[in-house]
Coordinates of C-alpha atoms and ligand atoms in Angstrom, one line a residue:
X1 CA 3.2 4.9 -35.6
X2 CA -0.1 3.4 -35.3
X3 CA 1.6 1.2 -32.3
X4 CA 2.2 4.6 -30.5
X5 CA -0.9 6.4 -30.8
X6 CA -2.9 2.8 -29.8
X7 CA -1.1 3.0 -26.6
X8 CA -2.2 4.6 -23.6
X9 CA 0.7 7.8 -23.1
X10 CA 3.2 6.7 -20.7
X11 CA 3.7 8.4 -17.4
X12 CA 6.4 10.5 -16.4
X13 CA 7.6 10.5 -12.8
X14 CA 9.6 12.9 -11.7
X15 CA 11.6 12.2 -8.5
X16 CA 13.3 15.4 -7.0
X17 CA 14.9 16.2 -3.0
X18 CA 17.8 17.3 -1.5
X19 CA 21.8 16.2 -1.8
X20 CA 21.2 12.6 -0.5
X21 CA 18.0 12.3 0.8
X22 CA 17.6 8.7 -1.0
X23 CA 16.4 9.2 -4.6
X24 CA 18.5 6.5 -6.2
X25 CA 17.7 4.5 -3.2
X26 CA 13.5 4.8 -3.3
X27 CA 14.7 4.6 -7.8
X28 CA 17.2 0.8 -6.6
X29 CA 14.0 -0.2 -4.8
X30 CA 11.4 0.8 -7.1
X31 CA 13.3 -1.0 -9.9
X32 CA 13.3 -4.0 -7.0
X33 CA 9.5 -4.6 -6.8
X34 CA 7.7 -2.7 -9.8
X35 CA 5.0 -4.7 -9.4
X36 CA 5.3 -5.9 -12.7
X37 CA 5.5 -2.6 -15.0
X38 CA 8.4 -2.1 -16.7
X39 CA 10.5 0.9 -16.0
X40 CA 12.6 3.1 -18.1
X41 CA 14.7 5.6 -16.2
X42 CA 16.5 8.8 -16.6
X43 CA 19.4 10.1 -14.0
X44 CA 20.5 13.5 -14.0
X45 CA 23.5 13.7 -11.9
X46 CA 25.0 17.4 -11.0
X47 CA 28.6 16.3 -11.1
X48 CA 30.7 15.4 -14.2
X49 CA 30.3 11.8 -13.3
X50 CA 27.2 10.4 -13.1
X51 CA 27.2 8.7 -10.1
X52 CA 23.5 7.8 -9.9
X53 CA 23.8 6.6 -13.4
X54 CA 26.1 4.0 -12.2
X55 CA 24.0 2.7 -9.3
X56 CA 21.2 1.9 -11.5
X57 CA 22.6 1.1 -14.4
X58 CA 21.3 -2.5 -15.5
X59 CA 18.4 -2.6 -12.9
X60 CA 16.0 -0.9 -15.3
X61 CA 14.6 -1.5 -18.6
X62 CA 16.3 1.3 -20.2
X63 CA 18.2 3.6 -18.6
X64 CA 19.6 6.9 -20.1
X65 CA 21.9 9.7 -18.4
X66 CA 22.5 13.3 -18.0
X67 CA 25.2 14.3 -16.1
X68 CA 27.2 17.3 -15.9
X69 CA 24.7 19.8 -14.6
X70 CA 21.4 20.0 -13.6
X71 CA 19.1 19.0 -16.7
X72 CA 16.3 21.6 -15.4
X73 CA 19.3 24.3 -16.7
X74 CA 19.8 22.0 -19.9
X75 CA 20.1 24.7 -22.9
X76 CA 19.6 21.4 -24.8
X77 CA 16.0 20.7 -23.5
X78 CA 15.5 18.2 -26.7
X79 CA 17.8 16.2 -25.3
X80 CA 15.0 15.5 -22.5
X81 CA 12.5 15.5 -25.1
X82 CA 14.5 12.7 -27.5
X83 CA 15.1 10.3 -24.4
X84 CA 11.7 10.4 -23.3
X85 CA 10.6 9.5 -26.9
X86 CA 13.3 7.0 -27.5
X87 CA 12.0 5.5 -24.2
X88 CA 8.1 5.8 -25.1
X89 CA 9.3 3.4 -27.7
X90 CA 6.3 0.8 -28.5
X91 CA 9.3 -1.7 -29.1
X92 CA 10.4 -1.2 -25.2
X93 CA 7.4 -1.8 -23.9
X94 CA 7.6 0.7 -21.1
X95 CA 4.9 1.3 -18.8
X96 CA 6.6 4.1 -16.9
X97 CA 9.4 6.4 -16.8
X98 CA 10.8 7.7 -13.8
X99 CA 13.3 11.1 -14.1
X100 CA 15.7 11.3 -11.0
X101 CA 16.5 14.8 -10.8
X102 CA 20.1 15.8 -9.3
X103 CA 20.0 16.7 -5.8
X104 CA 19.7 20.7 -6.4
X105 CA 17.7 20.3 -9.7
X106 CA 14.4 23.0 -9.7
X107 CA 11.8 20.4 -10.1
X108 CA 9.6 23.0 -11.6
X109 CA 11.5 23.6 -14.3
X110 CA 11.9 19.9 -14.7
X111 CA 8.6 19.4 -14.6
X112 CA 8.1 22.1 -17.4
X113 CA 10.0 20.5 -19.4
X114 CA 8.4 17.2 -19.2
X115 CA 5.2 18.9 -20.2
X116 CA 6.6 20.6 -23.3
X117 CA 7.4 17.5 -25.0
X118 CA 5.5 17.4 -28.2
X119 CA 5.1 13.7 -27.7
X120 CA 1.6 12.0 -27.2
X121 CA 3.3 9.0 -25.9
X122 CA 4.0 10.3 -22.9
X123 CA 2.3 12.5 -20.1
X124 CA 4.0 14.2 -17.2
X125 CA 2.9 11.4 -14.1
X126 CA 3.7 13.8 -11.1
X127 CA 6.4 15.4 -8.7
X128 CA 7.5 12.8 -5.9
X129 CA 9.4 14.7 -3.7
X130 CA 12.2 12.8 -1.3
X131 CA 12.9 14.0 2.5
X132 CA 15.6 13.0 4.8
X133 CA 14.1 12.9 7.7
X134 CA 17.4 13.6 9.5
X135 CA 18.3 16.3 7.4
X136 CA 15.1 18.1 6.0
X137 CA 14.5 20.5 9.2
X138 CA 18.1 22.3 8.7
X139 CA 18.5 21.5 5.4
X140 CA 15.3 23.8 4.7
X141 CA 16.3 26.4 7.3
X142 CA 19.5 26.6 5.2
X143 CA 17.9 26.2 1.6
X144 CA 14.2 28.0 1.6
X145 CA 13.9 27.3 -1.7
X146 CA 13.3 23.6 -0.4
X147 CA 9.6 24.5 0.4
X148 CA 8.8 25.7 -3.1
X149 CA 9.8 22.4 -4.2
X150 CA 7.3 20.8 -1.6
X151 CA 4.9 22.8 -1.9
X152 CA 4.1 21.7 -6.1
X153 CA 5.0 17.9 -5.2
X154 CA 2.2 15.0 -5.4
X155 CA 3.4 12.8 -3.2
X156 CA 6.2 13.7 -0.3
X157 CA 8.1 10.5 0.8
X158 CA 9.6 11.1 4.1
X159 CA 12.4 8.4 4.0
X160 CA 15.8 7.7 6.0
X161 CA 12.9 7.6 9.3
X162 CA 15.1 4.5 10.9
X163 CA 17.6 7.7 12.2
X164 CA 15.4 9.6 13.8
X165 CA 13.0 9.2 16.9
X166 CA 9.3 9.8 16.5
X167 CA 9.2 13.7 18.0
X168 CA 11.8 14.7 14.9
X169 CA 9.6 12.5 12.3
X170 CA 6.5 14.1 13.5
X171 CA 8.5 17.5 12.9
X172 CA 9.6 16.6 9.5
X173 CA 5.7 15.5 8.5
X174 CA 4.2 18.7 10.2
X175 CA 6.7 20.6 7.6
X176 CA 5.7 18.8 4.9
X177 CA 1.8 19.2 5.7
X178 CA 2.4 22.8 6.4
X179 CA 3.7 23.7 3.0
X180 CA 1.6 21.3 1.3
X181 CA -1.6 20.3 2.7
X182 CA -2.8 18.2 -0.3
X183 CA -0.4 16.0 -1.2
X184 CA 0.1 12.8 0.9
X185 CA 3.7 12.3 2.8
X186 CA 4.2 8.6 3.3
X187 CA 7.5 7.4 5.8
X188 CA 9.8 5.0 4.4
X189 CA 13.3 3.5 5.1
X190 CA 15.4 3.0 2.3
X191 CA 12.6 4.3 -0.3
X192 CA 10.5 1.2 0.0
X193 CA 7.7 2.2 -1.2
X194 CA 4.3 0.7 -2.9
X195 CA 5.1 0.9 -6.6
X196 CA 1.4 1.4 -7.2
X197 CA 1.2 4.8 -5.7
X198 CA 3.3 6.0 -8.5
X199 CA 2.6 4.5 -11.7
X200 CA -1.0 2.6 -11.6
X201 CA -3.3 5.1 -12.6
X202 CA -6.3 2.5 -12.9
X203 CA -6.3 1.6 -9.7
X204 CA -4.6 4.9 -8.0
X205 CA -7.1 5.5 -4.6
X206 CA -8.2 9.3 -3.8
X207 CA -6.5 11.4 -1.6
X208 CA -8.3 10.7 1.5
X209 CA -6.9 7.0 1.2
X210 CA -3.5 8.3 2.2
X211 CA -2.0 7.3 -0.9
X212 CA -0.6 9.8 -3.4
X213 CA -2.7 11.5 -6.3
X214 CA -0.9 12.9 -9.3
X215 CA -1.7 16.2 -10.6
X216 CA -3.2 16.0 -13.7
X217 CA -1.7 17.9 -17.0
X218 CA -4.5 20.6 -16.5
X219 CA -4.0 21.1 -12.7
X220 CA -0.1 21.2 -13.4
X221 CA -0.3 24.0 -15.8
X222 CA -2.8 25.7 -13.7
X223 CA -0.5 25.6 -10.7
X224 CA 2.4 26.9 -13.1
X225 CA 0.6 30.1 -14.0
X226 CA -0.8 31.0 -10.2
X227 CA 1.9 28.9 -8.2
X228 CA 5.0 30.9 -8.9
X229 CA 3.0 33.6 -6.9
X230 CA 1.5 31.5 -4.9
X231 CA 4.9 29.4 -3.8
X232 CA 7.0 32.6 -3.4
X233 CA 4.5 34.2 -1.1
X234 CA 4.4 31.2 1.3
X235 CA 8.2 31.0 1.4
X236 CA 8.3 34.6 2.1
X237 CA 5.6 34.2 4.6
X238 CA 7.6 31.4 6.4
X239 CA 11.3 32.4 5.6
X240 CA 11.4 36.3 4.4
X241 CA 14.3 35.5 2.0
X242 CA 12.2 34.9 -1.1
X243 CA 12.8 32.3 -3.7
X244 CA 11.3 34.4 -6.3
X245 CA 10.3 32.3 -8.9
X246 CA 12.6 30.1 -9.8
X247 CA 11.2 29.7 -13.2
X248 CA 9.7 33.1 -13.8
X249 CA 11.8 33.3 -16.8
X250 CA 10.2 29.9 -17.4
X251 CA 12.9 28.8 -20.0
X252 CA 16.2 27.3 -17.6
X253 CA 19.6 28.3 -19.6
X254 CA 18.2 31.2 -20.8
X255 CA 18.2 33.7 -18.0
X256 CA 16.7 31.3 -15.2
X257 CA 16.3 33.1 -11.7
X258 CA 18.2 31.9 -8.7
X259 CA 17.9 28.3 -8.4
X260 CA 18.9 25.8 -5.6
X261 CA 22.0 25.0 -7.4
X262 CA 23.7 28.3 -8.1
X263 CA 25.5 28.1 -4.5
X264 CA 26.4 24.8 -4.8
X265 CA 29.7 23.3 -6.6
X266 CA 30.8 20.2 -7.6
X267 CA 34.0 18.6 -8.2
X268 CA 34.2 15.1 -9.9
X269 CA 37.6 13.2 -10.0
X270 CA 38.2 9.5 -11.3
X271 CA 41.4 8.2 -9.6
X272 CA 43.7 5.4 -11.2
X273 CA 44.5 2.9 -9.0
X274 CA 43.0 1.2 -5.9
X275 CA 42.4 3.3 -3.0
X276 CA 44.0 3.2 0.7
X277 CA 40.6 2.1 2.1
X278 CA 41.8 3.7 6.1
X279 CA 42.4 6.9 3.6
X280 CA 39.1 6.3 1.9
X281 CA 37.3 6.4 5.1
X282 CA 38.6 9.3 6.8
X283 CA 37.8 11.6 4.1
X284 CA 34.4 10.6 4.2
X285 CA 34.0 10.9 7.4
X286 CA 35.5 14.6 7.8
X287 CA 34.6 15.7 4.3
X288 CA 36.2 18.9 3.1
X289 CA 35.7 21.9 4.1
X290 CA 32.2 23.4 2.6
X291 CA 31.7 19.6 1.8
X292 CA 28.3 18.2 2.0
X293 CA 27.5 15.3 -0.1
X294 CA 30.8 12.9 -1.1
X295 CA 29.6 10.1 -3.5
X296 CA 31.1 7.6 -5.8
X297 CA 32.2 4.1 -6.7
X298 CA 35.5 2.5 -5.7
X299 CA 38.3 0.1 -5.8
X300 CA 40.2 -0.4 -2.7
X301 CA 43.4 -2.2 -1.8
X302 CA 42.7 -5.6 0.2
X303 CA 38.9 -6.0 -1.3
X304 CA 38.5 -7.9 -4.4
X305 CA 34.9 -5.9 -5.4
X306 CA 33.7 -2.7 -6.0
X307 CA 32.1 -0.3 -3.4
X308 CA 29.8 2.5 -3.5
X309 CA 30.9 4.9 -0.9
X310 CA 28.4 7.6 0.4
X311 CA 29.1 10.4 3.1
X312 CA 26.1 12.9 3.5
X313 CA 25.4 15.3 6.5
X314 CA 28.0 13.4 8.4
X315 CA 26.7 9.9 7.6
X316 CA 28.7 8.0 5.8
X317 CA 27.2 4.7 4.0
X318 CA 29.4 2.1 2.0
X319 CA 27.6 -0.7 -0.1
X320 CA 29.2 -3.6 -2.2
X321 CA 28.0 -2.7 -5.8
X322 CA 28.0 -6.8 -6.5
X323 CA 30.9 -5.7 -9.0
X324 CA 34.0 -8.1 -8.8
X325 CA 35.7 -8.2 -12.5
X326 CA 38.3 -5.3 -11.3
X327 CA 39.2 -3.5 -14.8
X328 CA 42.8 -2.9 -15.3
X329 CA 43.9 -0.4 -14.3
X330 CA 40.8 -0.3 -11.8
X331 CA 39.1 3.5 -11.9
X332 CA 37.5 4.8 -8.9
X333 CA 34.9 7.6 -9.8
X334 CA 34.3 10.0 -6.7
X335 CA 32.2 13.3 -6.9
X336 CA 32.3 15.5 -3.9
X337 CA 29.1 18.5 -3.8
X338 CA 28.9 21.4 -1.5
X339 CA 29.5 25.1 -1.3
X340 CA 32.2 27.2 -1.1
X341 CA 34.7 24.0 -1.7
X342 CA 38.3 24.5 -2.5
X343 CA 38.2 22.6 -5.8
X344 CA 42.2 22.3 -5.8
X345 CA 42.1 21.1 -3.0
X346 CA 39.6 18.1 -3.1
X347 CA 41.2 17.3 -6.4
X348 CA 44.1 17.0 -4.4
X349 CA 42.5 15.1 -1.2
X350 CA 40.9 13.1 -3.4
X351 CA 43.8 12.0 -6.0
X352 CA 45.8 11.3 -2.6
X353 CA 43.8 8.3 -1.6
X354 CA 45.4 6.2 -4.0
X355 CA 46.8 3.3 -2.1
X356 CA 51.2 3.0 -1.8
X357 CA 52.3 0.3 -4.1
X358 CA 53.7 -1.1 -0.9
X359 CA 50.6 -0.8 1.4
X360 CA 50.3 -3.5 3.7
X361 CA 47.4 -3.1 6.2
X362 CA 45.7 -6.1 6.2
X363 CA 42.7 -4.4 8.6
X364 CA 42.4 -1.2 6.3
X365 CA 39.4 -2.3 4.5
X366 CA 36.8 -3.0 7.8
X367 CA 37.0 1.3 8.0
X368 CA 35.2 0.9 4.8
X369 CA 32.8 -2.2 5.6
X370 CA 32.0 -1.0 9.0
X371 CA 30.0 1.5 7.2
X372 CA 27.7 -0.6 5.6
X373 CA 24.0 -1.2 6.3
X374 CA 23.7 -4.3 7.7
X375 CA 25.2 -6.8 9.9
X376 CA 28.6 -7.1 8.3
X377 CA 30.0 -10.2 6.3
X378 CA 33.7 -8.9 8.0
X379 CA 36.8 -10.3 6.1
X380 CA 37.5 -12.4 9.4
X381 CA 33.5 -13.3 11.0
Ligands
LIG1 N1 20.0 5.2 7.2 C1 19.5 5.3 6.0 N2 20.2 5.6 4.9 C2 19.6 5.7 3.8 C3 18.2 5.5 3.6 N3 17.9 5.7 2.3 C4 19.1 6.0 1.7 N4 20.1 6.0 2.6 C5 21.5 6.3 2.3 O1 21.7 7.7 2.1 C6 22.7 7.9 1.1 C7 22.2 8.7 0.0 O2 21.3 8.0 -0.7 P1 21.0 8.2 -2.3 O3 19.8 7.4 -2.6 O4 22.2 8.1 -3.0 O5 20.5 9.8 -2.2 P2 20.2 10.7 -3.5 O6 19.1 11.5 -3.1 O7 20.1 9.9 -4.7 O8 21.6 11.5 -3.5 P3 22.0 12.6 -4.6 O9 21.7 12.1 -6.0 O10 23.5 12.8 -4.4 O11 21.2 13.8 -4.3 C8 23.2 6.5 0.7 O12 24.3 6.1 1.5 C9 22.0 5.6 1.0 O13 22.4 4.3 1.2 C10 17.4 5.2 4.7 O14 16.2 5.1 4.7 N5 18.1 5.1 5.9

């Protein structure tokens, strides 16, 4: 016990943005260069499977996962409160924790929550906020409530800026400095980002050096009890359809106003079998109707390794997870998010993509690996 109250209280970083805008990708590369700190993590996936979970499973000192909803709407809030002890651990020697929120989580109720764990071993670290550069403009026009979530965040990462030219980046940052002046907006590709800026307090520069400043504790809960006002009347100001305050109620599960994540649905599906990769492709690249964020990992006929497949606002991704030992019977794990989806149906669409015992298309799989990042290692280069 002494151990615990020795140490210094662990930060608490809480990474929220929209349906694919790169969170377990800025997490992957985080966990990839953490400039030496150890890292505990906690995923909070919105669909049944937890996806996320999956793609960072093993790179982290400790991970632990909530899936099934969004945990800012958790009527188990201890649950939050037990991890984050359990990974404040003396014995695991963390010097962070980072929370990935799910892709329509309220990151002020998140954050709330952080700060109401009775635990001096940890300390809420700040709001890091993810933008798809390609996406944020509509995806705000369509989701107001997106610039309440800026608004409270201490550092806005502008990432996925290899798609997009300079006028629609300069757009994206001009959004982000309009509804929040203070915090700094830094532009990455695939979440690379300096480590430092998120979890080394000792040596974190001011503002005015462009790199992000965390809110402290006091600032936080001064910005709870004037920014509900405040953040509603500057989305009224710039939108008219008000978000009122998403956490007026203050407690999520028990009566929470209108959050990001009412309109949105999610249907999760594991699928026996390898999958007809040509099959596998199309869907993700005409998602269902109401459709906007297909994720999952996969087994495919004619590929002896796993894939993580990603379609979002009609990109579609594919990476090889590294996975090869193929379980028997392989399981592919495939959540689809969006609103107004027929969930018969996608459970249909989706359990149809299991390859014919009989398939025979040598070529199939290149649909797949023609989606993926970088200069392909094709079956036949
Ligand atoms: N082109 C491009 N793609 C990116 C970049 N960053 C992430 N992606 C891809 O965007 C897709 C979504 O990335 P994720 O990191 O899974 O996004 P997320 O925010 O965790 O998604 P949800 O948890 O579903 O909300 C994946 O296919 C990523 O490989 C980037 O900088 N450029």
């Amino acid at each position: 016990m002494s151990r615990r109250r020795d140490r210094p209280a662990i930060p608490v970083i809480v990474v929220a943005g929209f349906l694919g805008a790169g969170k377990t990708t800025l997490l992957n590369a985080l966990l990839g260069n953490t400039v030496g700190a150890r890292l505990g993590v906690i995923v909070n996936d919105f669909g049944a499977i937890n996806v996320d979970a999956l793609l960072v499973a093993g790179q982290s000192a400790g991970t632990i996962s909530f899936g099934n909803g969004c945990l800012c709407c958790s009527v188990d809030a201890d649950g939050l409160g037990d991890a984050l002890s359990g990974l404040a651990d003396p014995a695991a020697g963390l010097d962070a924790i980072v929370v990935e929120a799910s892709g329509i989580a309220e990151p002020r109720a998140l954050i709330k929550m952080v700060v109401a764990v009775a635990d001096p071993a940890i300390r809420y670290g700040g709001l890091v906020y993810v933008l798809d550069a390609a996406a944020a403009t509509l995806t705000r026009q369509l989701h107001p409530e997106i610039g309440g979530h800026l608004a409270i965040a201490d550092l806005v990462v502008i990432n996925k800026a290899d798609l997009v030219d300079g006028d629609v980046l300069s757009g994206v940052l001009d959004m982000a400095r309009e509804l929040n002046p203070t915090a700094p907006a830094v532009v990455t590709t695939e979440g690379h980002i300096d480590a430092r800026a998120l979890f080394d307090p000792g040596s974190r520069p001011q503002p005015s050096d462009d790199l992000p400043r965390q809110l402290t504790l006091d600032e936080l809960l001064r910005a709870e009890e004037s920014g509900a006002e405040e953040s509603d009347a500057e989305e009224s100001d710039a939108e008219e359809e008000s978000d009122a305050d998403e956490h007026a109620a203050g407690e999520c599960g028990t009566g929470h106003a209108r959050h990001l994540h009412d309109a949105f649905t999610s249907v999760s599906v594991q699928v026996e079998g390898v999958l007809d990769p040509r099959r596998l492709a199309e869907l993700l690249e005409r998602p269902p109707v109401g459709c906007y964020r297909i994720k999952g990992v996969v087994w495919l006929a004619g590929a002896g390794e796993q894939f993580a497949v990603h379609a979002v606002g009609g990109f579609v991704r594919t990476e090889r997870t590294g996975v090869r030992r193929m379980p028997r019977p392989p399981v592919s794990s495939l959540v689809v998010i969006g609103t107004g989806v027929d969930e018969v149906q996608v459970r249909a669409d989706l359990g149809g993509l299991v390859a014919a015992p009989d398939l025979d298309d040598e070529f199939g799989i290149l649909r797949i690996t023609r989606h993926l990042p970088v200069p392909s290692q094709l079956p036949n280069d």
